[in-house]
Coordinates of C-alpha atoms and ligand atoms in Angstrom, one line a residue:
M1 CA -2.0 -9.9 3.5
L2 CA -0.5 -9.9 0.1
V3 CA 3.3 -9.9 -0.2
L4 CA 4.9 -9.5 -3.5
V5 CA 8.5 -9.4 -4.3
V6 CA 9.2 -7.0 -7.2
L7 CA 12.5 -6.5 -8.9
L8 CA 13.8 -3.1 -9.4
L9 CA 16.8 -0.9 -9.5
S10 CA 18.6 1.6 -7.5
L11 CA 21.5 3.9 -7.6
A12 CA 23.1 6.0 -4.9
A13 CA 21.4 9.2 -4.2
A14 CA 22.7 12.8 -4.3
D15 CA 20.2 15.5 -3.5
A16 CA 16.7 14.5 -2.4
L17 CA 13.6 15.0 -4.7
T18 CA 10.8 16.2 -2.5
A19 CA 8.0 15.7 -5.1
F20 CA 7.3 13.6 -8.2
P21 CA 8.4 15.9 -11.1
P22 CA 5.7 16.7 -13.6
K23 CA 7.9 15.6 -16.5
F24 CA 10.6 13.0 -16.5
Q25 CA 12.5 10.9 -18.9
V26 CA 14.2 7.5 -18.3
G27 CA 17.3 6.6 -20.2
K28 CA 19.4 3.4 -20.3
L29 CA 22.8 3.5 -18.8
N30 CA 25.3 4.5 -21.4
G31 CA 22.5 5.2 -23.9
D32 CA 21.4 8.4 -25.5
V33 CA 18.5 10.5 -24.2
V34 CA 16.9 13.2 -26.2
V35 CA 15.3 16.0 -24.2
K36 CA 12.9 18.3 -26.0
C37 CA 12.1 21.8 -24.7
D38 CA 8.3 22.5 -25.1
T39 CA 8.3 25.9 -26.6
S40 CA 7.9 27.9 -29.7
E41 CA 11.2 29.6 -29.1
P42 CA 13.7 28.7 -31.8
W43 CA 16.7 28.9 -29.6
V44 CA 17.0 28.1 -25.9
T45 CA 19.7 27.6 -23.4
W46 CA 19.9 24.7 -20.9
T47 CA 20.8 24.2 -17.3
L48 CA 21.4 21.0 -15.4
D49 CA 20.4 21.3 -11.8
G50 CA 20.7 25.2 -12.1
D51 CA 24.3 24.8 -13.6
P52 CA 24.7 26.5 -16.9
E53 CA 28.1 24.8 -17.6
P54 CA 27.3 22.5 -20.6
M55 CA 28.8 19.1 -20.1
A56 CA 31.0 17.4 -22.8
E57 CA 28.5 14.7 -23.6
L58 CA 25.5 17.2 -24.2
V59 CA 24.6 18.1 -27.7
V60 CA 22.3 21.0 -28.2
E61 CA 20.4 21.8 -31.6
G62 CA 17.6 24.4 -31.3
R63 CA 15.0 23.1 -28.8
T64 CA 16.5 19.6 -28.6
L65 CA 19.2 18.5 -26.2
T66 CA 20.9 15.0 -26.6
I67 CA 22.7 13.3 -23.7
R68 CA 25.2 10.9 -25.2
G69 CA 26.1 8.1 -23.0
L70 CA 23.9 8.7 -19.8
D71 CA 25.6 8.2 -16.6
Q72 CA 24.9 9.1 -13.2
P73 CA 26.4 12.7 -13.3
A74 CA 24.3 13.4 -16.3
T75 CA 21.0 12.7 -14.5
G76 CA 19.0 15.5 -12.9
N77 CA 16.9 18.5 -13.6
Y78 CA 17.2 19.8 -17.2
S79 CA 15.6 23.2 -17.7
C80 CA 15.4 25.3 -20.8
W81 CA 15.5 29.0 -20.9
A82 CA 14.8 32.0 -23.1
G83 CA 17.2 34.4 -21.4
P84 CA 15.9 34.6 -17.8
V85 CA 12.5 33.0 -18.6
L86 CA 12.0 29.3 -17.6
L87 CA 10.4 27.5 -20.5
D88 CA 10.4 23.8 -19.6
T89 CA 11.8 21.4 -17.3
T90 CA 12.5 17.6 -17.6
Y91 CA 13.9 15.3 -15.0
V92 CA 16.3 12.8 -16.4
V93 CA 17.1 9.5 -14.7
V94 CA 18.7 6.2 -15.4
S95 CA 17.1 2.8 -15.6
D96 CA 19.9 0.4 -14.7
A97 CA 20.3 -3.3 -14.4
R98 CA 21.1 -3.3 -10.6
E99 CA 18.1 -4.9 -9.0
E100 CA 16.5 -5.2 -5.5
G101 CA 13.4 -6.6 -4.2
V102 CA 10.5 -4.5 -2.8
N103 CA 7.7 -5.9 -0.8
V104 CA 4.4 -4.4 -1.4
S105 CA 1.7 -5.3 1.0
C106 CA -1.9 -4.4 0.5
Q107 CA -4.8 -4.7 2.9
A108 CA -8.5 -4.0 2.9
E109 CA -10.6 -3.8 6.1
S110 CA -13.7 -4.8 4.2
Y111 CA -15.4 -5.2 0.8
R112 CA -16.1 -1.5 0.0
G113 CA -13.3 -1.1 -2.6
S114 CA -10.9 0.8 -0.4
F115 CA -7.6 -0.6 0.6
H116 CA -4.1 0.6 1.5
C117 CA -0.7 -0.5 0.4
F118 CA 2.7 -0.1 2.0
W119 CA 6.2 -0.8 1.1
S120 CA 9.8 0.1 2.1
W121 CA 12.5 1.7 0.0
P122 CA 15.8 2.3 1.7
H123 CA 17.0 4.9 -0.7
S124 CA 15.7 8.5 -0.9
A125 CA 13.0 8.5 -3.3
V126 CA 9.5 9.8 -4.3
F127 CA 6.7 7.6 -5.4
R128 CA 3.4 7.9 -7.3
A129 CA 0.7 5.4 -7.9
R130 CA -2.1 4.7 -10.3
L131 CA -5.0 2.2 -9.9
T132 CA -6.5 0.3 -12.8
R133 CA -10.1 -0.4 -11.4
S134 CA -12.2 -3.4 -11.7
D135 CA -14.1 -2.0 -14.6
G136 CA -10.7 -1.7 -16.5
S137 CA -10.6 2.2 -16.3
S138 CA -7.3 3.8 -15.1
G139 CA -7.3 6.3 -12.2
E140 CA -5.1 9.3 -12.0
W141 CA -1.4 9.2 -10.8
V142 CA -1.4 10.2 -7.1
P143 CA 1.6 11.0 -5.2
V144 CA 2.6 8.8 -2.4
S145 CA 4.1 10.2 0.8
G146 CA 6.9 8.5 2.5
H147 CA 8.6 8.9 5.8
R148 CA 12.1 7.5 6.6
G149 CA 11.9 5.0 3.6
R150 CA 8.6 3.7 4.5
F151 CA 5.7 4.5 2.0
S152 CA 2.0 4.0 2.4
A153 CA -1.0 5.1 0.4
G154 CA -4.8 4.6 0.5
F155 CA -6.8 3.9 -2.6
T156 CA -10.5 3.5 -3.5
D157 CA -11.9 1.7 -6.6
P158 CA -15.2 3.6 -7.2
S159 CA -16.5 1.0 -9.5
F160 CA -16.0 -1.7 -7.0
C161 CA -19.2 -3.7 -6.3
P162 CA -19.3 -5.6 -3.0
F163 CA -22.0 -7.9 -4.1
A164 CA -20.4 -9.0 -7.3
E165 CA -17.8 -11.8 -7.6
E166 CA -14.5 -10.1 -8.7
L167 CA -13.6 -11.3 -12.1
H168 CA -10.5 -9.3 -12.7
P169 CA -7.7 -8.4 -10.4
L170 CA -7.1 -4.7 -9.6
Q171 CA -3.7 -3.5 -10.9
L172 CA -1.7 -1.1 -8.8
Q173 CA 1.2 0.6 -10.8
L174 CA 3.9 2.3 -8.9
E175 CA 6.7 4.5 -10.1
G176 CA 9.7 5.7 -8.0
L177 CA 12.2 8.2 -8.6
S178 CA 15.4 8.5 -6.6
D179 CA 17.5 11.4 -7.6
T180 CA 19.3 9.4 -10.3
S181 CA 17.2 6.4 -11.0
Y182 CA 13.7 5.3 -11.9
L183 CA 11.8 2.2 -10.8
N184 CA 8.5 0.9 -12.1
F185 CA 6.5 -2.0 -11.0
S186 CA 3.0 -3.1 -10.5
V187 CA 1.1 -5.5 -8.2
H188 CA -2.2 -7.4 -9.1
F189 CA -4.6 -8.7 -6.5
F190 CA -8.3 -9.3 -5.7
I191 CA -9.9 -7.4 -2.8
R192 CA -11.2 -10.7 -1.6
D193 CA -7.5 -11.9 -1.1
I194 CA -6.4 -8.9 0.9
V195 CA -9.3 -8.4 3.2
R196 CA -8.4 -8.4 6.9
P197 CA -11.3 -7.1 9.0
D198 CA -10.9 -4.7 11.9
P199 CA -11.3 -6.4 15.2
P200 CA -14.9 -6.9 16.5
Q201 CA -16.2 -4.3 18.9
E202 CA -18.3 -3.9 22.1
L203 CA -17.2 -7.2 23.7
T204 CA -19.1 -7.5 27.0
V205 CA -19.2 -10.2 29.7
Q206 CA -22.1 -10.9 32.0
R207 CA -22.3 -13.4 34.7
R208 CA -25.3 -15.7 34.5
G209 CA -25.1 -17.9 37.6
E210 CA -22.0 -20.3 36.9
Q211 CA -21.8 -19.2 33.3
L212 CA -20.4 -16.3 31.4
H213 CA -22.6 -14.7 28.8
L214 CA -20.4 -12.9 26.1
T215 CA -21.8 -10.7 23.4
W216 CA -20.1 -8.5 20.8
A217 CA -20.7 -6.7 17.5
P218 CA -19.0 -6.9 14.1
P219 CA -16.4 -4.4 13.2
A220 CA -17.9 -0.9 12.3
S221 CA -16.3 -1.1 8.8
W222 CA -17.7 -4.5 8.0
P223 CA -20.4 -4.2 5.3
L224 CA -24.1 -5.3 5.8
P225 CA -26.3 -7.3 5.6
K226 CA -24.8 -9.9 7.9
S227 CA -26.4 -12.7 6.0
Y228 CA -24.3 -11.9 3.0
F229 CA -21.1 -10.6 4.6
A230 CA -20.7 -13.3 7.2
L231 CA -17.9 -13.4 9.9
L232 CA -16.3 -16.2 11.8
Y233 CA -15.4 -15.1 15.3
R234 CA -12.6 -16.5 17.4
L235 CA -12.6 -16.1 21.2
Q236 CA -9.6 -16.5 23.3
Y237 CA -10.0 -16.9 27.1
E238 CA -7.6 -17.5 30.0
L239 CA -8.5 -19.9 32.8
P240 CA -7.4 -19.2 36.5
N241 CA -4.4 -21.7 36.1
G242 CA -3.2 -19.7 33.1
T243 CA -4.3 -22.1 30.5
Q244 CA -5.6 -20.4 27.3
A245 CA -8.4 -21.8 25.2
F246 CA -10.3 -20.8 22.1
R247 CA -13.9 -21.0 20.9
Y248 CA -15.1 -20.3 17.3
V249 CA -18.5 -18.9 16.6
E250 CA -20.1 -18.4 13.2
G251 CA -23.4 -16.7 12.5
A252 CA -24.0 -15.4 16.1
E253 CA -22.8 -12.5 18.3
E254 CA -23.0 -14.3 21.6
L255 CA -21.6 -17.3 23.5
E256 CA -22.2 -19.0 26.8
L257 CA -19.0 -20.0 28.4
Q258 CA -19.2 -22.7 31.2
E259 CA -15.6 -22.2 32.3
Q260 CA -14.5 -19.6 34.8
A261 CA -12.4 -17.4 32.5
Q262 CA -10.3 -14.5 33.9
R263 CA -10.0 -12.6 30.7
V264 CA -11.2 -12.8 27.2
R265 CA -10.6 -11.2 23.7
I266 CA -12.0 -11.7 20.2
S267 CA -10.9 -11.5 16.5
C268 CA -12.7 -12.4 13.3
R269 CA -12.3 -13.2 9.6
D270 CA -14.2 -13.9 6.5
P271 CA -15.2 -17.5 6.8
Y272 CA -15.1 -18.1 3.0
A273 CA -12.3 -16.0 1.4
N274 CA -8.6 -15.5 2.3
P275 CA -8.2 -16.6 5.9
A276 CA -6.5 -13.4 7.5
W277 CA -7.8 -12.9 11.0
S278 CA -8.4 -9.4 12.2
P279 CA -6.1 -8.1 14.9
W280 CA -7.3 -9.1 18.4
S281 CA -9.5 -6.8 20.4
A282 CA -8.1 -5.7 23.7
W283 CA -8.3 -8.3 26.5
K284 CA -11.6 -7.9 28.6
V285 CA -10.7 -8.6 32.3
I286 CA -13.5 -10.6 34.1
G287 CA -14.1 -9.9 37.8
A288 CA -13.9 -12.7 40.2
A289 CA -17.2 -14.5 41.0
R290 CA -19.1 -13.6 44.2
R291 CA -19.1 -16.5 46.8
Ligands
NAG301 C1 14.1 22.2 -11.9 O1 14.7 23.4 -12.0 C2 13.6 24.5 -12.3 C3 14.4 25.8 -12.5 O2 15.3 26.0 -11.6 C4 12.7 24.6 -11.1 O3 11.8 25.6 -11.3 C5 12.2 23.2 -10.8 O4 11.3 23.2 -9.6 C6 13.2 22.1 -10.7 N1 12.5 20.9 -10.7 C7 12.9 20.0 -9.9 C8 12.1 18.6 -9.8 O5 13.8 20.0 -9.0
NAG302 C1 9.9 -9.6 1.7 O1 9.1 -10.2 2.6 C2 9.4 -11.6 2.8 C3 8.4 -12.2 3.8 O2 7.9 -11.2 4.6 C4 10.9 -11.6 3.4 O3 11.3 -12.9 3.7 C5 11.8 -11.0 2.5 O4 13.1 -10.9 3.0 C6 11.4 -9.6 2.1 N1 12.3 -9.1 1.0 C7 12.7 -7.8 1.2 C8 13.6 -7.4 0.1 O5 12.5 -7.0 2.0
NAG303 C1 6.5 1.1 -16.7 O1 6.0 -0.2 -16.7 C2 4.9 -0.5 -17.6 C3 4.5 -1.9 -17.4 O2 5.5 -2.7 -17.4 C4 5.4 -0.1 -19.0 O3 4.3 -0.2 -19.8 C5 5.9 1.4 -19.0 O4 6.4 1.7 -20.3 C6 7.0 1.6 -17.9 N1 7.2 3.0 -17.9 C7 8.4 3.6 -18.2 C8 8.5 5.0 -18.0 O5 9.4 2.8 -18.4
NAG304 C1 -6.1 -25.8 33.8 O1 -7.5 -25.7 34.2 C2 -8.3 -26.5 33.3 C3 -9.7 -26.5 33.6 O2 -9.9 -26.3 35.0 C4 -7.7 -28.0 33.1 O3 -8.5 -28.6 32.1 C5 -6.4 -27.9 32.7 O4 -5.8 -29.2 32.7 C6 -5.5 -27.1 33.7 N1 -4.2 -26.9 33.1 C7 -3.1 -27.0 33.8 C8 -1.8 -26.8 33.1 O5 -3.1 -27.2 35.1

């Protein structure tokens, strides 16, 4: 799992944005912001969050509105109108020096070029994300849904090749807008560093005399062929006196156990890349031996 601390900013929120606005502009606190109305109309009127009252620090000239000394009350939804007809809308936010850390974690369950990322942001905000792929091309911005300040999104790099060594890291760019402020950060990583497989499947236990014969299968999401995409398996089992023990298996999907285990579970990882173990399978309870 990749954990990055990214510095960004925040301001207290007023009304919640529910979607990433198509057009937005970021200004510095106390700086000037010029908002242009995209129209051929020579004269327009402006509203801020639907309110037609012009604020003292706004200067209107034709299709251009200048915000002098941007502060929090001057942020929001600037719309220009020709009478009752809405012409254009720009969301204005402030980029401020107040900084906070955000942890972005990304995980892939295999080498297929798909992964997902998650992060928390305590303030009401909307996010969008864009992936710069392994071939250097940029994807589209995609909106990221959040719930109670927790955000997660899945991404796929269509140019990702599971058989080639990754030469360049992927870059994920994230933009967040709270009602008054803008945040912008990016994370870089290799898929090989964020792979955490799903748990192995179909763990079965058979008694063979005094021995236990265990078999299992790789996670369904793990790519083939096995000779290329190897897995190291870790089995944990519990003895009748409660002691727990581990066995490691590479290059096979079975194991003979001499001891009288009561229950067993299994996880796996890529033996060569970043050592993130998969989650454990559920415990498999083993019936008592017949006497
Ligand atoms: C901004 O205001 C316009 C006009 O009222 C509205 O159509 C638009 O949805 C608003 N945009 C946002 C992001 O609130
Ligand atoms: C980010 O994650 C690290 C490790 O998980 C943790 O120590 C740190 O407090 C986190 N920072 C924030 C701002 O959540
Ligand atoms: C967001 O960050 C990127 C990279 O640091 C930068 O190029 C871009 O201009 C930033 N966008 C805004 C709106 O500040
Ligand atoms: C539990 O049993 C195992 C195997 O029979 C033995 O090696 C181990 O010492 C025992 N542990 C305890 C705490 O009794």
